[in-house]
Amino acid sequence: MAVEVAKRVGGEIVNADAMQLYEGMPIATNVIRDEERQGVAHHGLSFLSPLRIDYTVLDYCSFARKTILDIISKGKVPVIVGGTHYYVESLLWGTATHRFRASGEQGGK
């Protein structure tokens, strides 16, 4: 459905599923296959090592904000898709990021 929405609005997809960020696990995380993308650009899929344990919601928000601004700068519409909404809520309203900032956690690594 996200691909169809992106095609209709002239958009690109930004992944918000925490598990689909990790590389080498396409079946376990149900990452969309290349042929299913129908030419729509997808961002944030399979780019982290599964051994990386220090990637936080702050890192995701930093990545997503930069990606969204890049998409907008191309005159396209960002379509944020996937996950349990933990990343989406943090991106939109900072719900989880407030806890990290309060504890001194640094993001955007």
PDB file of C-alpha atoms in Angstrom:
ATOM      1  CA  MET A   1       0.000   0.000   0.000  1.00  0.00           C
ATOM      2  CA  ALA A   2       2.845   2.434   0.792  1.00  0.00           C
ATOM      3  CA  VAL A   3       4.270   2.049  -2.697  1.00  0.00           C
ATOM      4  CA  GLU A   4       0.894   2.906  -4.223  1.00  0.00           C
ATOM      5  CA  VAL A   5       0.531   5.971  -1.975  1.00  0.00           C
ATOM      6  CA  ALA A   6       4.045   7.134  -2.827  1.00  0.00           C
ATOM      7  CA  LYS A   7       3.393   6.691  -6.544  1.00  0.00           C
ATOM      8  CA  ARG A   8       0.164   8.713  -6.352  1.00  0.00           C
ATOM      9  CA  VAL A   9       1.662  11.629  -4.413  1.00  0.00           C
ATOM     10  CA  GLY A  10       5.087  11.655  -6.046  1.00  0.00           C
ATOM     11  CA  GLY A  11       6.776  10.429  -2.919  1.00  0.00           C
ATOM     12  CA  GLU A  12       9.658   8.441  -1.534  1.00  0.00           C
ATOM     13  CA  ILE A  13       9.382   5.998   1.342  1.00  0.00           C
ATOM     14  CA  VAL A  14      11.149   6.442   4.671  1.00  0.00           C
ATOM     15  CA  ASN A  15      11.309   3.255   6.728  1.00  0.00           C
ATOM     16  CA  ALA A  16      10.174   3.545  10.356  1.00  0.00           C
ATOM     17  CA  ASP A  17      10.462  -0.146  11.254  1.00  0.00           C
ATOM     18  CA  ALA A  18      13.303  -0.608  13.740  1.00  0.00           C
ATOM     19  CA  MET A  19      14.026  -4.167  12.627  1.00  0.00           C
ATOM     20  CA  GLN A  20      14.161  -3.380   8.905  1.00  0.00           C
ATOM     21  CA  LEU A  21      17.105  -1.042   9.554  1.00  0.00           C
ATOM     22  CA  TYR A  22      19.352  -4.081  10.012  1.00  0.00           C
ATOM     23  CA  GLU A  23      21.115  -5.660   7.052  1.00  0.00           C
ATOM     24  CA  GLY A  24      21.238  -9.338   6.233  1.00  0.00           C
ATOM     25  CA  MET A  25      17.811 -10.244   7.618  1.00  0.00           C
ATOM     26  CA  PRO A  26      15.339  -9.617   4.768  1.00  0.00           C
ATOM     27  CA  ILE A  27      13.172 -12.642   5.498  1.00  0.00           C
ATOM     28  CA  ALA A  28      13.050 -12.229   9.282  1.00  0.00           C
ATOM     29  CA  THR A  29      12.220  -8.518   8.981  1.00  0.00           C
ATOM     30  CA  ASN A  30      10.030  -8.785   5.855  1.00  0.00           C
ATOM     31  CA  VAL A  31      11.939  -6.091   3.958  1.00  0.00           C
ATOM     32  CA  ILE A  32      10.251  -5.163   0.688  1.00  0.00           C
ATOM     33  CA  ARG A  33      11.991  -6.784  -2.277  1.00  0.00           C
ATOM     34  CA  ASP A  34      13.450  -4.644  -5.056  1.00  0.00           C
ATOM     35  CA  GLU A  35      10.895  -5.829  -7.596  1.00  0.00           C
ATOM     36  CA  GLU A  36       8.035  -4.834  -5.258  1.00  0.00           C
ATOM     37  CA  ARG A  37       9.303  -1.250  -4.942  1.00  0.00           C
ATOM     38  CA  GLN A  38       8.053  -0.400  -8.451  1.00  0.00           C
ATOM     39  CA  GLY A  39      10.684   2.286  -8.935  1.00  0.00           C
ATOM     40  CA  VAL A  40       9.805   4.144  -5.721  1.00  0.00           C
ATOM     41  CA  ALA A  41      12.873   5.164  -3.713  1.00  0.00           C
ATOM     42  CA  HIS A  42      13.081   3.599  -0.248  1.00  0.00           C
ATOM     43  CA  HIS A  43      15.275   4.986   2.538  1.00  0.00           C
ATOM     44  CA  GLY A  44      16.444   3.344   5.749  1.00  0.00           C
ATOM     45  CA  LEU A  45      16.316  -0.312   4.805  1.00  0.00           C
ATOM     46  CA  SER A  46      19.052  -2.827   5.646  1.00  0.00           C
ATOM     47  CA  PHE A  47      21.842  -0.384   6.405  1.00  0.00           C
ATOM     48  CA  LEU A  48      22.864  -1.224   9.989  1.00  0.00           C
ATOM     49  CA  SER A  49      24.970  -4.149  11.094  1.00  0.00           C
ATOM     50  CA  PRO A  50      22.975  -6.451  13.379  1.00  0.00           C
ATOM     51  CA  LEU A  51      25.990  -6.324  15.686  1.00  0.00           C
ATOM     52  CA  ARG A  52      25.539  -2.602  16.273  1.00  0.00           C
ATOM     53  CA  ILE A  53      23.971  -2.176  19.694  1.00  0.00           C
ATOM     54  CA  ASP A  54      24.335   1.568  20.185  1.00  0.00           C
ATOM     55  CA  TYR A  55      21.782   2.790  17.606  1.00  0.00           C
ATOM     56  CA  THR A  56      19.041   4.648  19.494  1.00  0.00           C
ATOM     57  CA  VAL A  57      15.748   6.317  18.706  1.00  0.00           C
ATOM     58  CA  LEU A  58      17.683   9.605  18.667  1.00  0.00           C
ATOM     59  CA  ASP A  59      19.902   8.253  15.910  1.00  0.00           C
ATOM     60  CA  TYR A  60      16.834   7.201  13.960  1.00  0.00           C
ATOM     61  CA  CYS A  61      15.207  10.620  14.358  1.00  0.00           C
ATOM     62  CA  SER A  62      18.385  12.336  13.161  1.00  0.00           C
ATOM     63  CA  PHE A  63      18.555  10.029  10.127  1.00  0.00           C
ATOM     64  CA  ALA A  64      14.841  10.417   9.357  1.00  0.00           C
ATOM     65  CA  ARG A  65      14.807  14.220   9.637  1.00  0.00           C
ATOM     66  CA  LYS A  66      17.769  14.527   7.276  1.00  0.00           C
ATOM     67  CA  THR A  67      16.198  12.058   4.844  1.00  0.00           C
ATOM     68  CA  ILE A  68      12.829  13.838   4.950  1.00  0.00           C
ATOM     69  CA  LEU A  69      14.479  17.208   4.243  1.00  0.00           C
ATOM     70  CA  ASP A  70      16.416  15.663   1.334  1.00  0.00           C
ATOM     71  CA  ILE A  71      13.192  14.244  -0.130  1.00  0.00           C
ATOM     72  CA  ILE A  72      11.387  17.578   0.211  1.00  0.00           C
ATOM     73  CA  SER A  73      14.329  19.401  -1.380  1.00  0.00           C
ATOM     74  CA  LYS A  74      13.779  17.235  -4.485  1.00  0.00           C
ATOM     75  CA  GLY A  75      10.149  18.352  -4.638  1.00  0.00           C
ATOM     76  CA  LYS A  76       8.889  14.964  -3.492  1.00  0.00           C
ATOM     77  CA  VAL A  77       6.675  13.876  -0.596  1.00  0.00           C
ATOM     78  CA  PRO A  78       8.113  11.787   2.254  1.00  0.00           C
ATOM     79  CA  VAL A  79       5.949   8.765   3.058  1.00  0.00           C
ATOM     80  CA  ILE A  80       6.884   7.420   6.489  1.00  0.00           C
ATOM     81  CA  VAL A  81       6.003   3.744   6.804  1.00  0.00           C
ATOM     82  CA  GLY A  82       6.254   0.746   9.090  1.00  0.00           C
ATOM     83  CA  GLY A  83       6.980  -0.410  12.566  1.00  0.00           C
ATOM     84  CA  THR A  84       5.161  -0.168  15.865  1.00  0.00           C
ATOM     85  CA  HIS A  85       4.998   3.616  15.709  1.00  0.00           C
ATOM     86  CA  TYR A  86       7.699   4.011  18.388  1.00  0.00           C
ATOM     87  CA  TYR A  87       9.970   5.675  15.821  1.00  0.00           C
ATOM     88  CA  VAL A  88       7.116   7.597  14.182  1.00  0.00           C
ATOM     89  CA  GLU A  89       5.875   9.004  17.489  1.00  0.00           C
ATOM     90  CA  SER A  90       9.403   9.971  18.455  1.00  0.00           C
ATOM     91  CA  LEU A  91       9.955  11.623  15.094  1.00  0.00           C
ATOM     92  CA  LEU A  92       6.704  13.579  15.184  1.00  0.00           C
ATOM     93  CA  TRP A  93       6.299  14.365  18.857  1.00  0.00           C
ATOM     94  CA  GLY A  94       9.581  13.485  20.563  1.00  0.00           C
ATOM     95  CA  THR A  95       7.850  11.080  22.948  1.00  0.00           C
ATOM     96  CA  ALA A  96      10.823   8.766  23.484  1.00  0.00           C
ATOM     97  CA  THR A  97      13.529  11.300  22.754  1.00  0.00           C
ATOM     98  CA  HIS A  98      12.652  13.345  25.840  1.00  0.00           C
ATOM     99  CA  ARG A  99      13.664  10.425  28.077  1.00  0.00           C
ATOM    100  CA  PHE A 100      17.010  10.022  26.300  1.00  0.00           C
ATOM    101  CA  ARG A 101      17.816  13.715  26.446  1.00  0.00           C
ATOM    102  CA  ALA A 102      16.875  13.859  30.128  1.00  0.00           C
ATOM    103  CA  SER A 103      19.294  11.017  30.868  1.00  0.00           C
ATOM    104  CA  GLY A 104      22.121  12.632  28.881  1.00  0.00           C
ATOM    105  CA  GLU A 105      22.006  10.192  25.950  1.00  0.00           C
ATOM    106  CA  GLN A 106      23.522  11.569  22.764  1.00  0.00           C
ATOM    107  CA  GLY A 107      21.958  10.856  19.396  1.00  0.00           C
ATOM    108  CA  GLY A 108      22.858  11.328  15.754  1.00  0.00           C
ATOM    109  CA  LYS A 109      25.969   9.104  15.775  1.00  0.00           C
TER     110      LYS A 109
END
